[in-house]
Amino acid sequence: MEEVFDKLKELQDVLLKEFDVETELEEIPKELNAIKWKFQRIERTIKENENKKEHLNNRVRELKKEKEEYKQNKEKYESQIPLIKTQREYEAITNEIAQVDERLEIVGEEGQNAAREIEDINRIIEENTGLHAELEESIGSQDKEVQKQLNERQKELKKFLKEKEKISTGLDEETIYKFEKIVRKKEGIGIVSIKNDVCMGCNIILPPQFINDVRREETIIFCPNCSRILYYFEEHQEDEELLV
Ligand SMILES: [Zn+2]
């Protein structure tokens, strides 16, 4: 059983390195991903504004055409005035001209609003295009470095997985599975000793019968409180170690 405990301790060391690498694999691309996300958002903003601008430009062209038509109508009506013979005809024509003037005013106003909006949009596009270029450059320069770091960590991870496999031979799968979960959950410590009747992982006092079971080392026993694997710490072991 001592061999099993030694293996578990060895396994724990490798697991901790593995977890560290896993955390790094998550952390390394975070900053770059945030920049990429921002870059995409800006790209979308530019596209949306360009669409809006195109739509407005089309509308401005339409308004210009309408304005021309109204102007021609107005000229046509005005050219008829000298030929008018009756008051009724005169009233009818001036009425038409007033209506055309009203339309011209509406069209003119809409055209001015559209022009103002286009100006605003141009400003937005200009600002975002500058930012877009900056981010693109920073993505370009960081991408390679991040990829390089990730590749290195992946290699390390593979190495640790291999080591883990080597250490694990002879241990049963369920124990390994449980142990890995405990190490992950319990601040990296999955195997602890019992010293002075106390679990060194969580400091709970354990009953004598339970301690005897651990001492007998027939099966792997988990702490009823913190779930860590327990082994018995012999006082004389410490003395021996001190003498060495
Ligand atoms: Zn415990």
PDB file of C-alpha atoms and ligand atoms in Angstrom:
ATOM      1  CA  MET A   1       0.000   0.000   0.000  1.00  0.00           C
ATOM      2  CA  GLU A   2       2.866   2.349   0.677  1.00  0.00           C
ATOM      3  CA  GLU A   3       3.769   2.039  -2.965  1.00  0.00           C
ATOM      4  CA  VAL A   4       0.239   3.094  -3.905  1.00  0.00           C
ATOM      5  CA  PHE A   5       0.474   6.145  -1.661  1.00  0.00           C
ATOM      6  CA  ASP A   6       3.828   7.069  -3.175  1.00  0.00           C
ATOM      7  CA  LYS A   7       2.361   6.719  -6.636  1.00  0.00           C
ATOM      8  CA  LEU A   8      -0.610   8.898  -5.681  1.00  0.00           C
ATOM      9  CA  LYS A   9       1.705  11.575  -4.333  1.00  0.00           C
ATOM     10  CA  GLU A  10       3.693  11.426  -7.549  1.00  0.00           C
ATOM     11  CA  LEU A  11       0.475  11.548  -9.530  1.00  0.00           C
ATOM     12  CA  GLN A  12      -0.616  14.575  -7.539  1.00  0.00           C
ATOM     13  CA  ASP A  13       2.536  16.467  -8.521  1.00  0.00           C
ATOM     14  CA  VAL A  14       1.895  15.768 -12.193  1.00  0.00           C
ATOM     15  CA  LEU A  15      -1.801  16.615 -11.879  1.00  0.00           C
ATOM     16  CA  LEU A  16      -0.952  20.001 -10.411  1.00  0.00           C
ATOM     17  CA  LYS A  17       1.350  20.749 -13.338  1.00  0.00           C
ATOM     18  CA  GLU A  18      -1.344  19.546 -15.729  1.00  0.00           C
ATOM     19  CA  PHE A  19      -3.970  21.801 -14.137  1.00  0.00           C
ATOM     20  CA  ASP A  20      -1.606  24.762 -14.300  1.00  0.00           C
ATOM     21  CA  VAL A  21      -1.043  24.183 -17.994  1.00  0.00           C
ATOM     22  CA  GLU A  22      -4.793  23.833 -18.557  1.00  0.00           C
ATOM     23  CA  THR A  23      -5.378  27.159 -16.821  1.00  0.00           C
ATOM     24  CA  GLU A  24      -2.666  28.767 -18.932  1.00  0.00           C
ATOM     25  CA  LEU A  25      -4.216  27.340 -22.095  1.00  0.00           C
ATOM     26  CA  GLU A  26      -7.415  29.127 -21.133  1.00  0.00           C
ATOM     27  CA  GLU A  27      -5.711  32.356 -20.077  1.00  0.00           C
ATOM     28  CA  ILE A  28      -3.206  32.812 -22.908  1.00  0.00           C
ATOM     29  CA  PRO A  29      -5.686  33.542 -25.725  1.00  0.00           C
ATOM     30  CA  LYS A  30      -8.084  35.598 -23.587  1.00  0.00           C
ATOM     31  CA  GLU A  31      -6.634  39.030 -24.334  1.00  0.00           C
ATOM     32  CA  LEU A  32      -6.306  38.325 -28.031  1.00  0.00           C
ATOM     33  CA  ASN A  33      -9.838  36.948 -28.179  1.00  0.00           C
ATOM     34  CA  ALA A  34     -11.136  40.128 -26.564  1.00  0.00           C
ATOM     35  CA  ILE A  35      -9.354  42.183 -29.225  1.00  0.00           C
ATOM     36  CA  LYS A  36     -10.734  39.938 -31.973  1.00  0.00           C
ATOM     37  CA  TRP A  37     -14.208  40.306 -30.572  1.00  0.00           C
ATOM     38  CA  LYS A  38     -13.865  44.102 -30.522  1.00  0.00           C
ATOM     39  CA  PHE A  39     -12.476  43.998 -34.051  1.00  0.00           C
ATOM     40  CA  GLN A  40     -15.511  42.068 -35.291  1.00  0.00           C
ATOM     41  CA  ARG A  41     -17.868  44.446 -33.534  1.00  0.00           C
ATOM     42  CA  ILE A  42     -16.200  47.428 -35.206  1.00  0.00           C
ATOM     43  CA  GLU A  43     -16.301  45.680 -38.541  1.00  0.00           C
ATOM     44  CA  ARG A  44     -20.033  45.204 -38.080  1.00  0.00           C
ATOM     45  CA  THR A  45     -20.506  48.849 -37.107  1.00  0.00           C
ATOM     46  CA  ILE A  46     -18.663  50.010 -40.232  1.00  0.00           C
ATOM     47  CA  LYS A  47     -20.705  47.719 -42.453  1.00  0.00           C
ATOM     48  CA  GLU A  48     -24.003  48.779 -40.895  1.00  0.00           C
ATOM     49  CA  ASN A  49     -23.134  52.437 -41.331  1.00  0.00           C
ATOM     50  CA  GLU A  50     -22.023  51.933 -44.903  1.00  0.00           C
ATOM     51  CA  ASN A  51     -25.351  50.295 -45.664  1.00  0.00           C
ATOM     52  CA  LYS A  52     -27.184  53.157 -43.995  1.00  0.00           C
ATOM     53  CA  LYS A  53     -25.126  55.639 -45.994  1.00  0.00           C
ATOM     54  CA  GLU A  54     -25.864  53.884 -49.267  1.00  0.00           C
ATOM     55  CA  HIS A  55     -29.541  53.907 -48.481  1.00  0.00           C
ATOM     56  CA  LEU A  56     -29.430  57.630 -47.663  1.00  0.00           C
ATOM     57  CA  ASN A  57     -27.439  58.436 -50.809  1.00  0.00           C
ATOM     58  CA  ASN A  58     -30.092  56.679 -52.890  1.00  0.00           C
ATOM     59  CA  ARG A  59     -32.756  58.685 -51.129  1.00  0.00           C
ATOM     60  CA  VAL A  60     -30.860  61.937 -51.775  1.00  0.00           C
ATOM     61  CA  ARG A  61     -30.715  61.086 -55.488  1.00  0.00           C
ATOM     62  CA  GLU A  62     -34.447  60.406 -55.531  1.00  0.00           C
ATOM     63  CA  LEU A  63     -35.113  63.697 -53.755  1.00  0.00           C
ATOM     64  CA  LYS A  64     -33.011  65.595 -56.301  1.00  0.00           C
ATOM     65  CA  LYS A  65     -35.037  64.077 -59.112  1.00  0.00           C
ATOM     66  CA  GLU A  66     -38.281  64.954 -57.366  1.00  0.00           C
ATOM     67  CA  LYS A  67     -37.045  68.495 -56.815  1.00  0.00           C
ATOM     68  CA  GLU A  68     -36.226  68.836 -60.507  1.00  0.00           C
ATOM     69  CA  GLU A  69     -39.673  67.584 -61.451  1.00  0.00           C
ATOM     70  CA  TYR A  70     -41.375  70.008 -59.078  1.00  0.00           C
ATOM     71  CA  LYS A  71     -39.277  72.876 -60.405  1.00  0.00           C
ATOM     72  CA  GLN A  72     -40.246  72.027 -63.973  1.00  0.00           C
ATOM     73  CA  ASN A  73     -43.899  71.856 -62.970  1.00  0.00           C
ATOM     74  CA  LYS A  74     -43.611  75.199 -61.292  1.00  0.00           C
ATOM     75  CA  GLU A  75     -42.022  76.759 -64.372  1.00  0.00           C
ATOM     76  CA  LYS A  76     -44.751  75.244 -66.530  1.00  0.00           C
ATOM     77  CA  TYR A  77     -47.473  76.763 -64.324  1.00  0.00           C
ATOM     78  CA  GLU A  78     -45.711  80.115 -64.192  1.00  0.00           C
ATOM     79  CA  SER A  79     -45.362  80.183 -67.973  1.00  0.00           C
ATOM     80  CA  GLN A  80     -49.148  79.771 -68.201  1.00  0.00           C
ATOM     81  CA  ILE A  81     -49.894  82.840 -66.088  1.00  0.00           C
ATOM     82  CA  PRO A  82     -49.550  85.395 -68.934  1.00  0.00           C
ATOM     83  CA  LEU A  83     -52.061  83.396 -70.969  1.00  0.00           C
ATOM     84  CA  ILE A  84     -54.708  83.338 -68.239  1.00  0.00           C
ATOM     85  CA  LYS A  85     -58.009  84.969 -69.053  1.00  0.00           C
ATOM     86  CA  THR A  86     -60.245  84.392 -66.068  1.00  0.00           C
ATOM     87  CA  GLN A  87     -59.965  84.868 -62.337  1.00  0.00           C
ATOM     88  CA  ARG A  88     -60.896  81.229 -61.838  1.00  0.00           C
ATOM     89  CA  GLU A  89     -58.042  80.037 -64.035  1.00  0.00           C
ATOM     90  CA  TYR A  90     -55.670  82.351 -62.195  1.00  0.00           C
ATOM     91  CA  GLU A  91     -56.770  80.979 -58.834  1.00  0.00           C
ATOM     92  CA  ALA A  92     -56.399  77.415 -60.049  1.00  0.00           C
ATOM     93  CA  ILE A  93     -52.847  78.026 -61.282  1.00  0.00           C
ATOM     94  CA  THR A  94     -51.680  79.904 -58.184  1.00  0.00           C
ATOM     95  CA  ASN A  95     -53.169  77.109 -56.124  1.00  0.00           C
ATOM     96  CA  GLU A  96     -51.122  74.553 -58.086  1.00  0.00           C
ATOM     97  CA  ILE A  97     -47.981  76.644 -57.644  1.00  0.00           C
ATOM     98  CA  ALA A  98     -48.571  76.898 -53.889  1.00  0.00           C
ATOM     99  CA  GLN A  99     -48.898  73.135 -53.684  1.00  0.00           C
ATOM    100  CA  VAL A 100     -45.682  72.625 -55.647  1.00  0.00           C
ATOM    101  CA  ASP A 101     -43.892  75.095 -53.346  1.00  0.00           C
ATOM    102  CA  GLU A 102     -45.084  73.132 -50.362  1.00  0.00           C
ATOM    103  CA  ARG A 103     -43.765  69.891 -51.870  1.00  0.00           C
ATOM    104  CA  LEU A 104     -40.470  71.598 -52.695  1.00  0.00           C
ATOM    105  CA  GLU A 105     -40.100  72.701 -49.116  1.00  0.00           C
ATOM    106  CA  ILE A 106     -40.762  69.174 -47.786  1.00  0.00           C
ATOM    107  CA  VAL A 107     -38.346  67.632 -50.250  1.00  0.00           C
ATOM    108  CA  GLY A 108     -35.714  70.244 -49.447  1.00  0.00           C
ATOM    109  CA  GLU A 109     -36.013  69.626 -45.741  1.00  0.00           C
ATOM    110  CA  GLU A 110     -35.743  65.872 -46.136  1.00  0.00           C
ATOM    111  CA  GLY A 111     -32.690  66.369 -48.346  1.00  0.00           C
ATOM    112  CA  GLN A 112     -31.003  68.547 -45.715  1.00  0.00           C
ATOM    113  CA  ASN A 113     -31.719  66.022 -42.979  1.00  0.00           C
ATOM    114  CA  ALA A 114     -30.312  63.227 -45.090  1.00  0.00           C
ATOM    115  CA  ALA A 115     -27.172  65.240 -45.839  1.00  0.00           C
ATOM    116  CA  ARG A 116     -26.656  65.896 -42.127  1.00  0.00           C
ATOM    117  CA  GLU A 117     -27.139  62.221 -41.340  1.00  0.00           C
ATOM    118  CA  ILE A 118     -24.619  61.269 -44.010  1.00  0.00           C
ATOM    119  CA  GLU A 119     -22.119  63.641 -42.427  1.00  0.00           C
ATOM    120  CA  ASP A 120     -22.588  61.995 -39.036  1.00  0.00           C
ATOM    121  CA  ILE A 121     -22.259  58.559 -40.583  1.00  0.00           C
ATOM    122  CA  ASN A 122     -19.063  59.577 -42.361  1.00  0.00           C
ATOM    123  CA  ARG A 123     -17.621  60.666 -39.047  1.00  0.00           C
ATOM    124  CA  ILE A 124     -18.555  57.346 -37.418  1.00  0.00           C
ATOM    125  CA  ILE A 125     -17.080  55.380 -40.306  1.00  0.00           C
ATOM    126  CA  GLU A 126     -13.877  57.400 -40.208  1.00  0.00           C
ATOM    127  CA  GLU A 127     -13.390  56.903 -36.464  1.00  0.00           C
ATOM    128  CA  ASN A 128     -14.108  53.202 -36.646  1.00  0.00           C
ATOM    129  CA  THR A 129     -11.907  52.666 -39.675  1.00  0.00           C
ATOM    130  CA  GLY A 130      -8.942  54.065 -37.747  1.00  0.00           C
ATOM    131  CA  LEU A 131      -9.665  51.773 -34.807  1.00  0.00           C
ATOM    132  CA  HIS A 132     -10.223  48.874 -37.164  1.00  0.00           C
ATOM    133  CA  ALA A 133      -6.759  49.287 -38.639  1.00  0.00           C
ATOM    134  CA  GLU A 134      -5.154  49.579 -35.198  1.00  0.00           C
ATOM    135  CA  LEU A 135      -6.823  46.410 -33.970  1.00  0.00           C
ATOM    136  CA  GLU A 136      -6.012  44.544 -37.133  1.00  0.00           C
ATOM    137  CA  GLU A 137      -2.360  45.381 -36.655  1.00  0.00           C
ATOM    138  CA  SER A 138      -2.360  44.327 -33.017  1.00  0.00           C
ATOM    139  CA  ILE A 139      -4.121  41.050 -33.866  1.00  0.00           C
ATOM    140  CA  GLY A 140      -1.554  40.382 -36.558  1.00  0.00           C
ATOM    141  CA  SER A 141       1.344  40.916 -34.198  1.00  0.00           C
ATOM    142  CA  GLN A 142      -0.155  38.940 -31.293  1.00  0.00           C
ATOM    143  CA  ASP A 143      -1.604  36.017 -33.197  1.00  0.00           C
ATOM    144  CA  LYS A 144       1.724  34.325 -33.870  1.00  0.00           C
ATOM    145  CA  GLU A 145       3.027  34.771 -30.346  1.00  0.00           C
ATOM    146  CA  VAL A 146      -0.177  33.421 -28.802  1.00  0.00           C
ATOM    147  CA  GLN A 147      -0.169  30.444 -31.151  1.00  0.00           C
ATOM    148  CA  LYS A 148       3.454  29.753 -30.275  1.00  0.00           C
ATOM    149  CA  GLN A 149       2.706  29.849 -26.558  1.00  0.00           C
ATOM    150  CA  LEU A 150      -0.327  27.613 -26.980  1.00  0.00           C
ATOM    151  CA  ASN A 151       1.705  25.077 -28.944  1.00  0.00           C
ATOM    152  CA  GLU A 152       4.347  25.016 -26.230  1.00  0.00           C
ATOM    153  CA  ARG A 153       1.750  24.448 -23.534  1.00  0.00           C
ATOM    154  CA  GLN A 154       0.083  21.740 -25.594  1.00  0.00           C
ATOM    155  CA  LYS A 155       3.407  19.944 -25.807  1.00  0.00           C
ATOM    156  CA  GLU A 156       3.840  20.235 -22.038  1.00  0.00           C
ATOM    157  CA  LEU A 157       0.332  18.954 -21.501  1.00  0.00           C
ATOM    158  CA  LYS A 158       1.032  15.915 -23.673  1.00  0.00           C
ATOM    159  CA  LYS A 159       4.194  15.265 -21.679  1.00  0.00           C
ATOM    160  CA  PHE A 160       2.274  15.412 -18.389  1.00  0.00           C
ATOM    161  CA  LEU A 161      -0.447  13.128 -19.713  1.00  0.00           C
ATOM    162  CA  LYS A 162       2.210  10.610 -20.658  1.00  0.00           C
ATOM    163  CA  GLU A 163       3.831  10.868 -17.236  1.00  0.00           C
ATOM    164  CA  LYS A 164       0.432  10.422 -15.661  1.00  0.00           C
ATOM    165  CA  GLU A 165      -0.154   7.285 -17.678  1.00  0.00           C
ATOM    166  CA  LYS A 166       3.208   5.910 -16.614  1.00  0.00           C
ATOM    167  CA  ILE A 167       2.618   6.590 -12.919  1.00  0.00           C
ATOM    168  CA  SER A 168      -0.937   5.276 -13.104  1.00  0.00           C
ATOM    169  CA  THR A 169      -0.010   1.774 -14.185  1.00  0.00           C
ATOM    170  CA  GLY A 170      -0.968  -0.565 -11.401  1.00  0.00           C
ATOM    171  CA  LEU A 171      -3.499   1.822  -9.880  1.00  0.00           C
ATOM    172  CA  ASP A 172      -7.140   1.104 -10.505  1.00  0.00           C
ATOM    173  CA  GLU A 173      -9.045   3.424 -12.792  1.00  0.00           C
ATOM    174  CA  GLU A 174     -11.732   4.391 -10.323  1.00  0.00           C
ATOM    175  CA  THR A 175      -9.168   5.427  -7.706  1.00  0.00           C
ATOM    176  CA  ILE A 176      -7.371   7.572 -10.281  1.00  0.00           C
ATOM    177  CA  TYR A 177     -10.635   9.147 -11.396  1.00  0.00           C
ATOM    178  CA  LYS A 178     -11.710   9.927  -7.821  1.00  0.00           C
ATOM    179  CA  PHE A 179      -8.252  11.128  -6.848  1.00  0.00           C
ATOM    180  CA  GLU A 180      -8.064  13.495  -9.803  1.00  0.00           C
ATOM    181  CA  LYS A 181     -11.402  14.995  -8.855  1.00  0.00           C
ATOM    182  CA  ILE A 182     -10.327  15.489  -5.240  1.00  0.00           C
ATOM    183  CA  VAL A 183      -7.013  17.109  -6.227  1.00  0.00           C
ATOM    184  CA  ARG A 184      -8.895  19.447  -8.553  1.00  0.00           C
ATOM    185  CA  LYS A 185     -11.479  20.375  -5.935  1.00  0.00           C
ATOM    186  CA  LYS A 186      -9.354  20.397  -2.774  1.00  0.00           C
ATOM    187  CA  GLU A 187      -6.715  23.016  -3.510  1.00  0.00           C
ATOM    188  CA  GLY A 188      -4.365  20.542  -5.114  1.00  0.00           C
ATOM    189  CA  ILE A 189      -4.071  18.185  -2.156  1.00  0.00           C
ATOM    190  CA  GLY A 190      -5.732  14.806  -2.606  1.00  0.00           C
ATOM    191  CA  ILE A 191      -3.760  12.641  -0.216  1.00  0.00           C
ATOM    192  CA  VAL A 192      -3.039  13.471   3.429  1.00  0.00           C
ATOM    193  CA  SER A 193      -1.848  11.752   6.564  1.00  0.00           C
ATOM    194  CA  ILE A 194      -3.562  11.123   9.856  1.00  0.00           C
ATOM    195  CA  LYS A 195      -1.504  12.601  12.650  1.00  0.00           C
ATOM    196  CA  ASN A 196      -2.562  12.581  16.310  1.00  0.00           C
ATOM    197  CA  ASP A 197      -5.964  11.165  15.283  1.00  0.00           C
ATOM    198  CA  VAL A 198      -6.606  14.156  13.026  1.00  0.00           C
ATOM    199  CA  CYS A 199      -7.002  14.339   9.237  1.00  0.00           C
ATOM    200  CA  MET A 200      -4.219  16.666   8.097  1.00  0.00           C
ATOM    201  CA  GLY A 201      -6.403  17.818   5.221  1.00  0.00           C
ATOM    202  CA  CYS A 202      -9.407  19.158   7.118  1.00  0.00           C
ATOM    203  CA  ASN A 203      -8.434  18.788  10.795  1.00  0.00           C
ATOM    204  CA  ILE A 204     -11.396  16.624  11.719  1.00  0.00           C
ATOM    205  CA  ILE A 205     -10.823  14.184  14.591  1.00  0.00           C
ATOM    206  CA  LEU A 206     -11.305  10.636  13.343  1.00  0.00           C
ATOM    207  CA  PRO A 207     -12.681   7.725  15.435  1.00  0.00           C
ATOM    208  CA  PRO A 208     -10.159   5.077  16.599  1.00  0.00           C
ATOM    209  CA  GLN A 209     -11.794   2.243  14.675  1.00  0.00           C
ATOM    210  CA  PHE A 210     -11.610   4.271  11.457  1.00  0.00           C
ATOM    211  CA  ILE A 211      -7.947   5.070  12.096  1.00  0.00           C
ATOM    212  CA  ASN A 212      -7.257   1.380  12.648  1.00  0.00           C
ATOM    213  CA  ASP A 213      -8.808   0.636   9.253  1.00  0.00           C
ATOM    214  CA  VAL A 214      -6.537   3.204   7.638  1.00  0.00           C
ATOM    215  CA  ARG A 215      -3.573   1.798   9.487  1.00  0.00           C
ATOM    216  CA  ARG A 216      -4.272  -1.708   8.278  1.00  0.00           C
ATOM    217  CA  GLU A 217      -3.846  -0.412   4.708  1.00  0.00           C
ATOM    218  CA  GLU A 218      -6.071  -3.035   3.151  1.00  0.00           C
ATOM    219  CA  THR A 219      -8.052  -0.664   0.974  1.00  0.00           C
ATOM    220  CA  ILE A 220      -7.877   2.963  -0.009  1.00  0.00           C
ATOM    221  CA  ILE A 221      -9.850   4.962   2.548  1.00  0.00           C
ATOM    222  CA  PHE A 222     -11.198   8.456   2.016  1.00  0.00           C
ATOM    223  CA  CYS A 223     -11.681  11.063   4.749  1.00  0.00           C
ATOM    224  CA  PRO A 224     -15.420  11.148   5.603  1.00  0.00           C
ATOM    225  CA  ASN A 225     -15.264  14.927   5.842  1.00  0.00           C
ATOM    226  CA  CYS A 226     -12.965  16.220   3.071  1.00  0.00           C
ATOM    227  CA  SER A 227     -12.894  13.102   0.822  1.00  0.00           C
ATOM    228  CA  ARG A 228      -9.089  13.068   0.628  1.00  0.00           C
ATOM    229  CA  ILE A 229      -7.243   9.761   0.583  1.00  0.00           C
ATOM    230  CA  LEU A 230      -5.803   8.999   4.007  1.00  0.00           C
ATOM    231  CA  TYR A 231      -2.660   7.236   5.110  1.00  0.00           C
ATOM    232  CA  TYR A 232      -1.343   6.732   8.612  1.00  0.00           C
ATOM    233  CA  PHE A 233       1.664   8.734   9.685  1.00  0.00           C
ATOM    234  CA  GLU A 234       3.929   6.668  11.942  1.00  0.00           C
ATOM    235  CA  GLU A 235       5.742   8.760  14.525  1.00  0.00           C
ATOM    236  CA  HIS A 236       8.914   6.682  14.211  1.00  0.00           C
ATOM    237  CA  GLN A 237       8.952   7.380  10.469  1.00  0.00           C
ATOM    238  CA  GLU A 238       9.574  10.991  11.250  1.00  0.00           C
ATOM    239  CA  ASP A 239      12.401  10.087  13.643  1.00  0.00           C
ATOM    240  CA  GLU A 240      14.011   7.938  10.989  1.00  0.00           C
ATOM    241  CA  GLU A 241      13.738  10.684   8.450  1.00  0.00           C
ATOM    242  CA  LEU A 242      15.335  13.108  10.857  1.00  0.00           C
ATOM    243  CA  LEU A 243      18.262  10.760  11.391  1.00  0.00           C
ATOM    244  CA  VAL A 244      18.985  10.426   7.696  1.00  0.00           C
TER     245      VAL A 244
HETATM  246 ZN    ZN B   1     -10.294  15.277   5.933  1.00  0.00          ZN
END
